[in-house]
Every structure is written in structure tokens, then in C-alpha cells.
Coordinates of C-alpha atoms and ligand atoms in Angstrom, one line a residue:
M1 CA 87.9 -31.7 -31.2
T2 CA 86.2 -28.1 -33.0
S3 CA 88.1 -24.9 -30.9
L4 CA 86.7 -21.4 -31.3
K5 CA 90.6 -20.9 -33.8
R6 CA 89.3 -23.9 -35.7
L7 CA 85.6 -22.0 -36.4
N8 CA 87.3 -18.8 -37.2
T9 CA 89.3 -20.5 -39.7
C10 CA 87.9 -22.8 -41.9
D11 CA 85.9 -21.9 -44.3
A12 CA 82.3 -20.3 -44.0
E13 CA 80.8 -23.9 -45.3
T14 CA 82.4 -25.8 -42.8
F15 CA 81.2 -23.1 -40.2
T16 CA 77.9 -23.7 -41.1
E17 CA 78.3 -27.2 -41.2
I18 CA 79.7 -27.5 -37.1
L19 CA 77.2 -25.7 -35.8
H20 CA 74.5 -26.5 -38.1
G21 CA 73.2 -28.3 -34.6
L22 CA 72.9 -25.3 -32.2
Y23 CA 70.0 -24.0 -33.5
E24 CA 67.3 -26.7 -34.8
H25 CA 66.6 -27.3 -38.0
S26 CA 67.8 -23.6 -39.3
P27 CA 71.4 -23.7 -40.8
W28 CA 70.6 -20.2 -41.8
I29 CA 72.0 -18.9 -38.6
P30 CA 75.6 -20.0 -38.6
Q31 CA 75.3 -19.4 -42.5
R32 CA 74.4 -15.6 -41.5
A33 CA 77.2 -16.0 -38.5
A34 CA 80.1 -16.9 -40.6
A35 CA 80.6 -13.3 -41.8
Q36 CA 81.2 -11.7 -39.2
R37 CA 84.2 -14.0 -38.1
P38 CA 86.3 -13.6 -36.2
F39 CA 84.9 -13.8 -33.0
R40 CA 87.7 -13.6 -29.9
T41 CA 85.6 -15.4 -27.4
I42 CA 82.9 -18.0 -27.0
D43 CA 80.5 -15.3 -25.5
E44 CA 81.6 -13.2 -28.1
L45 CA 80.5 -16.1 -30.9
K46 CA 77.3 -16.9 -28.7
L47 CA 75.7 -12.8 -29.1
G48 CA 77.0 -13.3 -32.9
L49 CA 75.0 -15.9 -33.4
Q50 CA 72.0 -14.2 -31.3
K51 CA 72.1 -11.3 -33.5
V52 CA 71.3 -13.2 -36.3
V53 CA 68.1 -13.9 -35.6
T54 CA 67.3 -10.7 -33.7
D55 CA 68.0 -8.9 -37.6
A56 CA 65.6 -12.0 -38.9
N57 CA 62.8 -11.1 -39.9
N58 CA 59.5 -11.8 -38.2
D59 CA 59.1 -15.2 -40.9
E60 CA 62.2 -16.1 -40.2
Q61 CA 62.0 -16.1 -36.3
L62 CA 58.6 -17.6 -36.0
G63 CA 60.0 -20.7 -38.4
L64 CA 62.8 -21.2 -35.8
I65 CA 60.7 -21.2 -33.2
R66 CA 58.6 -24.1 -35.2
A67 CA 61.4 -25.9 -36.2
H68 CA 60.9 -27.2 -32.3
P69 CA 59.7 -30.4 -30.6
E70 CA 56.6 -30.0 -28.4
L71 CA 58.0 -30.9 -25.0
A72 CA 57.2 -34.6 -24.4
G73 CA 54.9 -34.0 -27.4
K74 CA 53.7 -36.4 -30.6
A75 CA 57.6 -36.4 -32.0
A76 CA 58.9 -37.4 -28.8
V77 CA 56.6 -40.4 -28.4
A78 CA 57.6 -41.7 -32.3
G79 CA 60.9 -40.6 -32.0
E80 CA 61.7 -38.3 -34.5
L81 CA 63.5 -35.7 -32.5
T82 CA 67.1 -34.7 -33.7
P83 CA 69.4 -36.4 -31.2
E84 CA 70.5 -33.2 -29.6
S85 CA 66.8 -32.9 -28.5
T86 CA 66.3 -36.4 -28.0
G87 CA 69.1 -36.1 -25.1
E88 CA 68.1 -32.8 -23.3
Q89 CA 64.0 -33.9 -22.8
A90 CA 65.4 -37.7 -21.8
K91 CA 67.7 -35.9 -19.1
A92 CA 65.0 -33.4 -18.0
G93 CA 63.3 -36.8 -17.2
L94 CA 60.3 -35.9 -20.1
N95 CA 60.6 -39.3 -20.8
L96 CA 59.3 -40.8 -17.3
C97 CA 56.7 -38.9 -17.2
T98 CA 53.7 -40.0 -14.9
K99 CA 50.2 -40.6 -16.9
E100 CA 49.1 -37.6 -15.1
E101 CA 52.0 -34.9 -15.9
F102 CA 51.9 -36.5 -19.7
S103 CA 48.5 -35.5 -20.1
A104 CA 49.0 -32.2 -18.2
L105 CA 51.7 -31.6 -20.7
Q106 CA 49.5 -32.9 -23.7
E107 CA 46.7 -30.4 -22.4
L108 CA 49.3 -27.8 -22.1
N109 CA 50.9 -27.9 -25.4
G110 CA 47.0 -28.1 -27.4
A111 CA 46.4 -24.5 -25.3
Y112 CA 49.2 -23.0 -25.9
N113 CA 50.1 -23.7 -29.3
S114 CA 46.4 -22.7 -30.0
K115 CA 47.2 -19.5 -28.0
F116 CA 51.0 -19.0 -29.7
G117 CA 50.4 -21.1 -32.9
F118 CA 54.1 -21.9 -32.4
P119 CA 55.4 -24.9 -29.6
F120 CA 56.7 -24.1 -25.9
I121 CA 60.1 -24.2 -25.8
L122 CA 61.9 -24.4 -22.9
A123 CA 65.5 -24.5 -22.1
V124 CA 65.5 -28.2 -20.1
K125 CA 68.3 -28.2 -18.9
G126 CA 67.8 -25.6 -16.4
G127 CA 70.4 -22.0 -15.2
D128 CA 72.7 -24.9 -14.4
G129 CA 72.7 -27.4 -17.1
K130 CA 71.6 -30.1 -14.4
G131 CA 67.5 -30.4 -16.0
L132 CA 65.1 -28.5 -14.4
S133 CA 63.0 -31.1 -12.5
R134 CA 59.2 -32.1 -14.5
Q135 CA 57.1 -30.4 -11.9
A136 CA 59.4 -27.3 -12.5
I137 CA 58.4 -27.4 -16.4
I138 CA 55.0 -28.0 -15.6
A139 CA 55.0 -24.6 -13.7
A140 CA 56.7 -22.6 -16.2
F141 CA 54.8 -24.1 -19.0
R142 CA 51.8 -22.8 -17.0
R143 CA 52.7 -19.6 -16.5
R144 CA 53.8 -18.9 -19.6
L145 CA 50.3 -20.1 -21.0
R146 CA 49.4 -16.4 -19.6
N147 CA 51.6 -14.4 -21.6
Q148 CA 51.0 -11.5 -24.3
A149 CA 51.3 -13.1 -27.6
G150 CA 54.5 -10.4 -28.5
D151 CA 56.6 -11.2 -25.2
E152 CA 55.7 -15.0 -25.1
Q153 CA 57.2 -15.1 -29.2
R154 CA 60.7 -13.0 -27.2
E155 CA 60.5 -15.9 -24.5
A156 CA 60.8 -18.2 -26.6
L157 CA 63.6 -17.2 -28.7
R158 CA 65.8 -16.6 -25.4
Q159 CA 64.9 -20.0 -24.7
I160 CA 66.1 -21.0 -28.1
H161 CA 69.1 -18.8 -27.0
R162 CA 69.9 -20.6 -24.5
I163 CA 69.3 -24.5 -25.5
A164 CA 71.8 -23.3 -28.5
E165 CA 74.7 -21.7 -26.2
M166 CA 74.9 -25.2 -23.5
R167 CA 75.0 -26.8 -27.5
L168 CA 77.9 -24.9 -28.5
N169 CA 79.6 -25.0 -24.7
A170 CA 79.0 -29.2 -25.0
L171 CA 80.4 -28.3 -28.6
L172 CA 83.7 -26.4 -27.9
S173 CA 83.8 -28.8 -24.7
Y174 CA 83.3 -25.7 -22.7
V175 CA 82.2 -25.6 -19.3
P176 CA 81.2 -22.2 -16.8
H177 CA 83.2 -23.8 -13.7
M178 CA 83.0 -20.6 -11.9
G179 CA 79.3 -20.0 -12.6
R180 CA 78.8 -24.0 -12.1
D181 CA 79.9 -23.2 -8.3
I182 CA 78.5 -19.9 -8.2
I183 CA 74.6 -21.5 -8.5
E184 CA 75.7 -24.5 -6.9
W185 CA 76.4 -22.2 -3.6
A186 CA 73.5 -20.2 -4.0
E187 CA 71.3 -23.0 -4.3
E188 CA 73.5 -24.7 -1.0
I189 CA 72.6 -21.8 1.1
G190 CA 69.7 -20.7 -1.1
A191 CA 68.3 -23.6 0.9
M192 CA 68.8 -22.5 4.2
S193 CA 65.7 -20.9 4.9
E194 CA 63.3 -19.5 7.9
D195 CA 59.9 -21.0 6.3
E196 CA 59.9 -24.5 5.0
Q197 CA 58.6 -23.4 1.4
G198 CA 61.1 -20.5 -0.5
L199 CA 63.8 -18.8 0.6
T200 CA 63.8 -15.9 3.7
C201 CA 67.0 -14.7 5.4
T202 CA 66.5 -12.2 7.6
Y203 CA 68.9 -10.2 10.1
M204 CA 70.7 -12.6 12.8
T205 CA 68.1 -14.6 12.7
Q206 CA 69.4 -19.1 13.2
T207 CA 69.2 -19.0 9.5
H208 CA 71.3 -16.3 9.0
R209 CA 73.6 -17.1 11.1
R210 CA 74.1 -20.1 9.9
T211 CA 74.6 -18.5 6.1
A212 CA 77.3 -16.5 7.4
N213 CA 79.0 -19.5 8.9
Q214 CA 78.7 -21.3 5.9
L215 CA 79.7 -17.8 3.3
A216 CA 83.0 -17.5 6.0
K217 CA 83.8 -21.0 5.7
W218 CA 84.0 -20.8 1.2
M219 CA 85.9 -18.3 2.0
R220 CA 88.9 -19.3 3.9
E221 CA 88.5 -22.8 1.6
A222 CA 89.3 -20.1 -1.5
G223 CA 92.3 -19.3 0.2
M224 CA 90.9 -15.9 2.2
H225 CA 91.7 -14.8 6.1
A226 CA 87.3 -14.9 7.1
H227 CA 85.7 -13.4 10.5
I228 CA 82.3 -12.0 10.5
D229 CA 82.7 -9.1 12.1
A230 CA 80.3 -7.4 15.1
V231 CA 77.4 -6.9 13.1
G232 CA 77.7 -10.4 10.7
N233 CA 79.1 -8.7 7.8
V234 CA 81.3 -11.8 6.7
V235 CA 84.6 -10.6 5.6
G236 CA 86.9 -12.4 3.7
R237 CA 90.7 -10.7 2.5
Y238 CA 93.2 -12.0 0.4
L239 CA 96.3 -10.9 0.9
S240 CA 98.7 -9.0 -1.4
T241 CA 102.5 -9.8 -1.0
D242 CA 102.9 -6.2 -0.3
P243 CA 101.5 -5.3 3.0
Q244 CA 101.7 -2.4 2.3
A245 CA 99.1 -2.2 -0.3
R246 CA 95.6 -0.6 0.0
T247 CA 92.2 -3.0 -0.4
L248 CA 89.7 -3.1 -3.1
L249 CA 86.6 -3.8 -1.6
T250 CA 83.7 -6.3 -3.1
G251 CA 80.7 -8.3 -2.6
S252 CA 77.0 -8.0 -1.6
H253 CA 74.8 -8.6 1.1
Y254 CA 73.4 -12.3 1.9
D255 CA 69.7 -11.0 3.8
T256 CA 67.1 -11.8 1.8
V257 CA 63.6 -10.8 1.5
R258 CA 60.8 -12.6 2.6
N259 CA 60.2 -15.6 0.1
G260 CA 62.8 -13.8 -2.1
G261 CA 65.8 -15.2 -4.7
K262 CA 68.8 -17.0 -4.6
Y263 CA 70.6 -14.5 -6.2
D264 CA 69.8 -11.6 -4.9
G265 CA 72.9 -10.0 -3.2
R266 CA 74.0 -13.6 -2.8
Q267 CA 75.5 -13.8 -6.2
G268 CA 77.9 -10.9 -5.3
I269 CA 79.8 -12.3 -2.7
L270 CA 79.5 -15.6 -3.7
T271 CA 80.7 -14.2 -8.0
A272 CA 84.4 -12.8 -5.3
I273 CA 84.3 -16.2 -3.8
A274 CA 85.1 -18.2 -7.1
V275 CA 87.5 -15.6 -8.0
V276 CA 89.5 -15.5 -4.9
K277 CA 89.1 -19.2 -5.2
H278 CA 90.6 -19.4 -8.9
L279 CA 93.1 -16.6 -8.0
H280 CA 94.8 -18.7 -5.2
E281 CA 94.9 -21.8 -7.3
T282 CA 96.8 -20.4 -9.7
G283 CA 98.9 -18.8 -7.6
E284 CA 98.2 -15.4 -8.2
T285 CA 98.4 -12.5 -5.9
L286 CA 97.4 -9.1 -6.4
P287 CA 98.8 -5.3 -6.1
F288 CA 96.3 -4.7 -3.4
H289 CA 94.6 -6.2 -0.8
L290 CA 91.2 -7.4 -1.6
E291 CA 88.4 -7.6 1.0
V292 CA 84.9 -9.4 0.0
I293 CA 82.3 -8.6 2.6
G294 CA 79.4 -10.5 2.7
F295 CA 77.4 -7.6 4.2
A296 CA 74.3 -9.2 6.7
E297 CA 71.7 -6.9 6.4
E298 CA 70.1 -4.4 3.5
E299 CA 66.8 -5.2 2.6
G300 CA 65.3 -3.8 5.9
V301 CA 62.7 -6.7 7.1
R302 CA 63.5 -7.9 10.0
F303 CA 64.2 -4.4 11.4
K304 CA 62.6 -2.1 8.7
S305 CA 65.9 -0.5 8.7
T306 CA 68.4 -1.0 6.0
F307 CA 71.8 -1.3 5.3
L308 CA 72.9 -2.0 8.5
G309 CA 75.9 -4.0 7.3
S310 CA 77.0 -1.4 5.1
S311 CA 76.4 1.5 7.2
A312 CA 78.5 -0.1 10.1
V313 CA 81.5 -0.7 7.8
I314 CA 81.0 3.3 6.3
G315 CA 81.0 3.8 10.1
Q316 CA 77.9 5.6 9.9
F317 CA 75.6 2.6 11.9
D318 CA 73.3 4.7 14.2
P319 CA 73.6 3.3 17.8
K320 CA 69.8 4.5 18.1
L321 CA 69.2 1.5 15.8
L322 CA 69.6 -0.9 18.7
D323 CA 66.9 -0.2 20.3
L324 CA 64.7 -1.1 17.2
R325 CA 62.4 -4.1 17.6
D326 CA 61.0 -6.4 15.4
R327 CA 57.7 -8.0 14.9
D328 CA 58.0 -10.5 18.0
G329 CA 59.3 -7.3 20.4
Q330 CA 63.0 -8.3 20.5
L331 CA 65.5 -5.5 20.7
L332 CA 68.1 -6.0 17.8
R333 CA 70.5 -5.3 20.7
D334 CA 70.0 -8.3 22.3
V335 CA 69.5 -10.0 19.2
L336 CA 73.5 -9.2 18.6
T337 CA 74.2 -10.1 22.5
D338 CA 72.1 -13.4 22.1
A339 CA 74.3 -14.0 18.8
D340 CA 77.8 -13.6 20.7
H341 CA 78.5 -9.8 19.2
D342 CA 79.5 -7.4 21.3
V343 CA 77.4 -3.9 20.6
N344 CA 79.8 -1.9 21.7
A345 CA 82.1 -3.1 18.8
I346 CA 80.4 -1.9 16.0
A347 CA 81.9 1.3 15.6
D348 CA 85.4 -0.1 15.2
I349 CA 84.4 -2.1 12.1
A350 CA 84.4 1.3 10.4
R351 CA 87.1 1.8 7.2
D352 CA 89.5 3.8 7.1
P353 CA 88.5 6.1 3.5
A354 CA 92.0 6.3 2.9
D355 CA 93.0 3.0 2.8
L356 CA 90.3 2.2 0.3
L357 CA 91.0 2.0 -4.0
G358 CA 87.0 1.6 -4.3
F359 CA 84.0 -0.7 -3.8
V360 CA 82.9 -2.7 -6.5
E361 CA 79.8 -4.7 -6.6
V362 CA 78.5 -7.6 -8.9
H363 CA 74.7 -7.8 -8.2
I364 CA 71.9 -9.3 -10.6
E365 CA 69.7 -6.6 -12.4
Q366 CA 66.5 -7.7 -10.9
G367 CA 64.2 -5.9 -13.6
P368 CA 64.3 -7.3 -18.0
V369 CA 66.4 -4.3 -19.3
L370 CA 69.3 -6.8 -19.6
L371 CA 67.1 -10.2 -21.0
E372 CA 65.1 -7.4 -23.6
R373 CA 68.1 -6.4 -24.8
G374 CA 69.5 -9.9 -25.3
L375 CA 72.8 -8.8 -23.3
P376 CA 74.6 -10.6 -19.9
V377 CA 76.1 -8.2 -18.6
G378 CA 76.2 -4.4 -18.0
V379 CA 77.4 -1.6 -16.4
V380 CA 75.8 0.1 -14.0
T381 CA 76.0 4.0 -14.3
S382 CA 74.5 5.2 -11.2
I383 CA 72.3 4.4 -8.7
A384 CA 69.3 6.0 -8.2
G385 CA 68.0 8.4 -5.1
S386 CA 64.3 7.5 -4.3
K387 CA 62.0 11.2 -3.3
R388 CA 58.6 9.7 -1.5
Y389 CA 55.6 11.2 -0.2
L390 CA 52.8 10.7 0.7
V391 CA 49.3 12.7 -1.1
E392 CA 46.2 13.2 1.5
L393 CA 43.4 14.4 -0.8
K394 CA 40.3 15.3 0.8
G395 CA 36.9 15.9 -1.4
V396 CA 33.7 15.6 -0.2
A397 CA 32.0 12.3 1.2
S398 CA 28.1 12.7 -0.8
H399 CA 25.7 10.4 -2.1
A400 CA 27.0 8.6 -5.1
G401 CA 22.5 9.2 -6.2
T402 CA 21.8 12.3 -5.6
T403 CA 24.9 14.2 -6.4
P404 CA 25.7 15.6 -9.8
M405 CA 28.1 15.0 -11.3
P406 CA 29.3 18.8 -11.7
M407 CA 28.6 19.1 -8.1
R408 CA 31.3 16.5 -7.0
K409 CA 34.7 16.5 -5.3
D410 CA 35.7 13.0 -5.9
A411 CA 39.0 12.6 -4.6
A412 CA 39.4 9.2 -6.1
A413 CA 39.1 10.7 -9.1
A414 CA 41.7 13.7 -8.4
A415 CA 44.0 10.7 -7.5
A416 CA 43.2 9.2 -11.0
E417 CA 44.5 12.2 -12.9
I418 CA 48.0 12.4 -10.2
I419 CA 48.5 9.2 -11.6
L420 CA 48.0 8.9 -15.0
F421 CA 50.3 12.5 -15.2
V422 CA 53.3 10.5 -12.8
E423 CA 53.0 8.2 -15.5
Q424 CA 52.6 10.6 -18.8
R425 CA 55.9 12.6 -17.4
C426 CA 58.2 10.2 -16.1
A427 CA 57.8 8.5 -19.2
L428 CA 59.4 11.8 -21.2
D429 CA 63.1 11.1 -19.3
Q430 CA 63.9 7.8 -20.0
D431 CA 67.9 8.7 -21.1
S432 CA 67.5 9.4 -17.2
A433 CA 65.9 6.3 -15.9
L434 CA 63.4 8.7 -14.6
V435 CA 60.4 6.3 -13.0
G436 CA 57.9 6.9 -11.5
T437 CA 54.7 4.9 -9.4
V438 CA 52.5 5.0 -7.3
G439 CA 51.9 2.1 -5.1
Q440 CA 49.3 2.4 -2.4
L441 CA 46.0 3.9 -3.2
Q442 CA 43.3 3.6 -1.0
V443 CA 39.9 5.3 -0.4
P444 CA 39.7 5.1 3.6
N445 CA 36.5 3.9 4.5
G446 CA 34.7 3.5 0.8
S447 CA 31.6 2.7 -0.1
T448 CA 30.1 1.4 -3.4
N449 CA 27.4 4.4 -2.7
V450 CA 29.3 7.4 -1.7
I451 CA 31.6 9.6 -4.0
P452 CA 35.8 9.2 -2.3
G453 CA 35.7 11.9 0.2
A454 CA 39.0 11.4 1.1
C455 CA 41.5 9.7 -0.9
T456 CA 45.2 9.0 0.2
L457 CA 48.4 7.4 -2.0
S458 CA 52.0 7.0 -2.1
L459 CA 54.7 8.5 -4.4
D460 CA 58.2 7.4 -5.2
I461 CA 59.7 8.8 -8.2
R462 CA 63.6 8.1 -8.9
A463 CA 66.0 8.7 -11.6
A464 CA 70.0 8.0 -12.5
N465 CA 70.8 11.9 -12.1
N466 CA 69.2 14.7 -8.4
A467 CA 68.6 16.9 -11.3
A468 CA 66.3 15.1 -13.6
R469 CA 64.8 13.4 -10.6
D470 CA 63.4 16.7 -8.5
A471 CA 62.7 18.4 -12.4
A472 CA 60.3 15.5 -12.6
V473 CA 59.4 15.6 -8.6
D474 CA 58.7 19.6 -9.0
D475 CA 56.5 19.3 -11.8
I476 CA 54.4 16.5 -10.3
L477 CA 53.8 18.7 -7.4
A478 CA 52.8 21.5 -9.4
H479 CA 50.2 19.1 -10.9
I480 CA 49.0 17.9 -7.8
E481 CA 48.1 21.5 -7.1
K482 CA 46.4 22.3 -10.4
V483 CA 44.1 19.4 -10.3
C484 CA 43.3 19.6 -6.7
E485 CA 42.1 23.3 -7.6
K486 CA 40.5 22.1 -10.2
R487 CA 38.2 20.4 -8.7
H488 CA 38.3 21.5 -4.9
I489 CA 40.0 18.6 -3.1
T490 CA 42.2 19.8 -0.4
V491 CA 45.6 17.9 -0.7
S492 CA 48.3 17.3 1.9
I493 CA 51.7 16.0 0.9
E494 CA 54.4 14.9 3.3
Q495 CA 57.9 13.7 1.7
T496 CA 58.9 10.6 3.3
V497 CA 61.7 9.6 1.7
A498 CA 64.6 11.6 0.1
A499 CA 67.7 9.9 -0.7
D500 CA 70.7 11.1 -2.9
C501 CA 71.5 9.2 -6.3
A502 CA 74.9 7.8 -6.0
P503 CA 76.9 7.6 -9.2
C504 CA 79.1 5.2 -10.1
A505 CA 83.4 6.7 -10.4
P506 CA 84.1 7.1 -13.9
R507 CA 87.4 6.0 -13.8
L508 CA 85.8 2.0 -12.2
M509 CA 83.1 2.4 -14.7
E510 CA 85.5 2.5 -17.6
Q511 CA 87.8 -0.2 -16.1
L512 CA 85.0 -2.3 -15.6
A513 CA 83.6 -1.9 -19.2
A514 CA 87.4 -2.6 -20.4
A515 CA 87.1 -5.9 -19.2
V516 CA 83.6 -6.3 -20.7
E517 CA 84.5 -5.6 -23.8
R518 CA 87.8 -8.1 -23.1
N519 CA 85.6 -11.0 -22.9
G520 CA 83.9 -10.2 -25.9
I521 CA 80.5 -8.4 -24.9
P522 CA 79.6 -4.4 -25.8
A523 CA 79.9 -2.6 -22.3
F524 CA 76.2 -1.9 -22.6
Q525 CA 75.4 0.9 -19.8
L526 CA 72.4 1.2 -17.1
A527 CA 71.5 2.8 -14.5
S528 CA 69.8 1.1 -11.6
G529 CA 66.8 1.9 -10.3
A530 CA 66.9 -0.1 -7.2
G531 CA 68.7 0.6 -4.1
H532 CA 72.6 -1.3 -3.3
D533 CA 74.9 -1.8 -0.5
A534 CA 77.0 0.4 -3.2
M535 CA 75.4 3.1 -2.0
L536 CA 76.1 3.6 0.8
M537 CA 79.9 2.6 0.5
S538 CA 79.7 5.4 -2.1
R539 CA 79.9 7.8 0.9
V540 CA 83.3 7.0 2.0
T541 CA 84.4 5.4 -1.2
D542 CA 84.6 5.2 -5.7
V543 CA 81.8 2.8 -6.4
A544 CA 81.3 0.3 -9.8
M545 CA 78.7 -1.9 -10.3
L546 CA 77.9 -4.8 -12.7
F547 CA 74.6 -6.4 -13.7
T548 CA 74.4 -9.6 -14.7
R549 CA 71.3 -10.5 -16.5
C550 CA 68.4 -12.0 -14.2
G551 CA 65.8 -14.3 -16.2
N552 CA 62.3 -15.2 -16.0
G553 CA 61.3 -11.5 -17.5
G554 CA 63.4 -10.0 -15.4
I555 CA 61.7 -10.9 -11.5
S556 CA 62.9 -10.5 -8.7
H557 CA 62.3 -10.5 -5.2
N558 CA 60.6 -13.7 -5.7
P559 CA 61.7 -17.4 -5.6
L560 CA 61.8 -17.0 -9.7
E561 CA 64.6 -15.2 -9.7
T562 CA 66.5 -17.1 -12.3
M563 CA 70.4 -17.0 -13.6
T564 CA 72.0 -19.3 -16.5
D565 CA 75.9 -20.5 -14.8
D566 CA 77.1 -19.2 -17.8
D567 CA 75.9 -15.6 -17.0
A568 CA 77.8 -16.4 -14.0
D569 CA 80.3 -17.7 -15.3
L570 CA 81.0 -14.6 -17.4
S571 CA 80.3 -12.1 -14.6
A572 CA 83.0 -14.2 -12.9
R573 CA 85.0 -13.8 -15.2
I574 CA 84.9 -9.8 -15.6
L575 CA 85.7 -9.2 -12.3
L576 CA 88.5 -11.5 -12.5
S577 CA 89.7 -9.6 -15.5
F578 CA 88.6 -6.4 -13.7
L579 CA 91.4 -7.2 -11.0
R580 CA 94.0 -8.2 -12.4
N581 CA 94.1 -5.1 -14.7
Y582 CA 93.5 -2.5 -12.2
T583 CA 95.2 0.3 -12.4
Ligands
ZN601 ZN1 70.4 -6.7 -3.5

């Protein structure tokens, strides 16, 4: 049987011979990777092979892509595939296509080939290794046909790396057990939804409560004491043998946006459950109590108020929120009472900060940074806080035909200048992960033949630190004044949100980075542009976050959000290693 040890100690020729089937007809990849040995872990070996491809020239990369067969293509019909490809395509049921599906695939193959000049490549075994459905394959095919050429070439290479990863796992008889559990559990609770299609799990609905009960059940099975608290947080405790020990918190949220992804939030809870299950099975305890929290509400969908779960844990749940109503007019207070929760007990949820060692959250990245860098995980440096504004521009709505260009007071043209400035200014400070967005833009009562007399736009500016964000805000607000003065536009600016950035604690970041490196992965650091429960938790304790790569171009808050079992497994092993070595 092949082992990592054998691969590290054999001669380069044998190494290439053993691994030649990982990358289709491309022995140069293991050949060049041999020089990087020894590899400490399978994950490091995977990255080593991927690095060879990344460092190769464009012709070599294209050669690798073109060495792959078309999906259910001519080669498959003629039985000319490599044994690896035959097995994978058969597993996806591509040999069982209906006539319509087969001809759809042929047509897509043709269109794809003529647009990109290489065959469509998809790891048809999917994120969980069980195989994508033919419908999912055809949908992915159609989606990717719309990509730009450069993006698609990189996506093809990522799919090839995923295929190689699964082939390597099989070769080394390596099974990502914790990752498989996490993906399977995410599927199971992902199937509970308020909508028939897609995943919607908003606060205190029947779906939401079923999900909570399921999480509590898994926590108990994993060896935790579990309960659901007064706001619906699912809390599992894995006790230390030292009753005096303090508590380390981990977890994330289980509510979703409408038609959301299966991993946003939930991955952080399920990862912790998988890790505790592993500890429990091996009879291992920790020198501190480990508390896994499934936060009931983070997204703010149903009652338009975010972080209901974590605000209660830090003792900052505002009782006024109980008077909020959902879109059907139901009071939050009534919804909780109907679900047998005691609203008077919410204040008791608050943790004593003196008992806390910190909070560590594992979360899907929800963006393309790790994916583009070819890294499975990253250590978060800071959670960006946004400043948001509503900008109202007032010009003069005069006749589009009779008003000469120099005599106009066009509010939309002013808005256009402002938007471009936001884009240019925010591009200047990528070290601070500065981003600026105008997501809403309206010309109220606009008409084809009238110069826009008014224009409203939203402004959202975020960065990894308050100073960088505020410097950009100052420049943008000054520029708005300048543009409006020049164009004789009246402007009013209202601040709607001002949230502070939440820097991660260096001591926890360092320990998390060390755990990443122990697994053979470089500890890449990145800021979080999205808000997370860790942001609230940072008000009472030290926080750290581990991001896991998000597939499909980094899309999230969308049913296309995806993650592989290998990445989920690696994230779990990193959390496990972090806990075991925590000081
Ligand atoms: Zn989330």
C-alpha cells in the first residue's frame, strides 16, 4: 500500500510513477513536485503538486487542461478514457444519460470548446465525493459557459486539482471522516427549509426550531451536555475533568438568509461537533471546558435585527427588540413565548467574561480570496466594521431636449462621478482590505426625457481597521462636496451605520496559525469583510476566526455556496489541533 512515508523516501522516478495517475497524462507534475519532498502531511503534498501547476507556463497549463476528456464525450463513447476518468464519469451516472441529457451535453461541449479552446472539466464526484447529479453537472456547465476566458481557465485548473485530490486520497486510502460528517450533517439540516425550494431558516420558525433540536441531538451524541437557551441558542458543553477550569467558546450561527447556503454559519457549529465527537470517542478531555454554541440568529432576516443570539450571550440583548414585528405583524415577544421560551430569562444567558478564555469561530469565507490563492484555509486578522450613508442629491429636473449641456444640474451625472471616485479611492488601500460599494442607486420619478432632478445612493465603506476606513470615508465625503459644488447640486448625507472593526486577538491568531502550519498549510492571513458572531463576542472576550475556502467562485448567501469534504475536514483538524495545544 502507498503511504506518505513511502512517497517521501522513494526515489524521484518511483514517486512520479506512483503519482502519475493523479493528473491526466501529465507526469511532469509529480516529476517536478518530487524535489519539494519531504511533505509533512497529505495536505502539504496536495499543495506541492498544485504549486507545480501554478508555476508552470500557460502552454503547460493549457496542455494539462486539454489532456482531459470531454464529459460524456466522444472518448467516453469509444471507451478511450483513462481508468480513473471512466470510474469517475460512471459514478456521476454520465453513462446513464437520457437521450436529451446526452445531446444537451454534446451541445454544451461544442459551445464550450469553441469559446474557450479546451474541454469542460468538472470534478464530477462533487464536494462530498459522492457524485453530482446529472442535472447539477449540466447546470454547472451552463453557468461556467458564461464565464470570462481567464476566469474559466483558472476554474478548470481548480477542478483538476480537486480531481487529483480525490485520486490521491483514494491512492493513500485516506478518508476525511470529520469532513464527511460535516458535509452530511449540513445536507441533513440543509434539507429543513421554510421554502420548498432552496434553504431558508429564519428565526424561531418551525424549521428553525427543528434545526435547533437536531443540533442539540448531535451535540449529545458527540458527548456534550446540550440545551437550548431562552433566545434559541443551542449550547453544548464538553466538560473538562477540572471543574474549576474556565471556558473556551466556539461555534457560529444556524439561521440563514432566504435561499441561502448550507455552510454559512452552520459549518462552524458542525465542525465543533465533529471535533468533540472525535475527542469523546478517544476518551480525550481538555484542560478547559469547551462550549459549542449554535447561535440562533445572526442574519437579521425575520425581525430586521442582526445578532439576536450572540448579543444575548454577551449580555447585550436589548429588551426593546421584543417589540419588533416580522413582516406578518407577529411580535418577537409572542414568537418566543409561543415557542416555549421565557423572555424574562434572556438576561440570564449572559456569560461571565471572567470565566471565558476566548471565542474561536470557523466560518466559510463567503468570498473568492482563498479560492483564487489556492489555499484551503486562512486566519482572520480582523472583522471589518462598516460605515454606511444615505446620500441624497438634488439638481433640477428640466427638459432633456431643451436644456443645453453646460446649463444642466443633473443629479445622476453627479452620482456617477461619486461612484467612480468610491471605486478608485477604495482600490488604493488593499493592505487594509478597504472596500467601498454603492449598492443602491435611484432616480426617483425618473423619465426618459427628463434630466434627473434627484438621485439617491447608498454608500458602504469597510476596512480591516477603523483608521483606514475613516480616512477613505473622509476623502469620499469631501469629494462628494466638491462634485456637488462644481455641478450646482444640493446634497444631504445621512449616516445610517457606524460599526467598529473587531480585531482578532494576536495570541489566539498565533495559536490558530500554528495549528494551520502543523497541518502542512501556510498560515495565510486575511480580513473578514462580512460581519460575524465573533464581532459581538469580541466585546467581552478575545476572538479568532478560521476561514474555509468557498467554492464556485466564492459565492455565498446563495444555494450555489459550496465546500469540499477535504476542506471541511482540514478545518476540523486545525480546530482540533488548536484545542489540543491551547495555552
Ligand atoms: Zn455567517
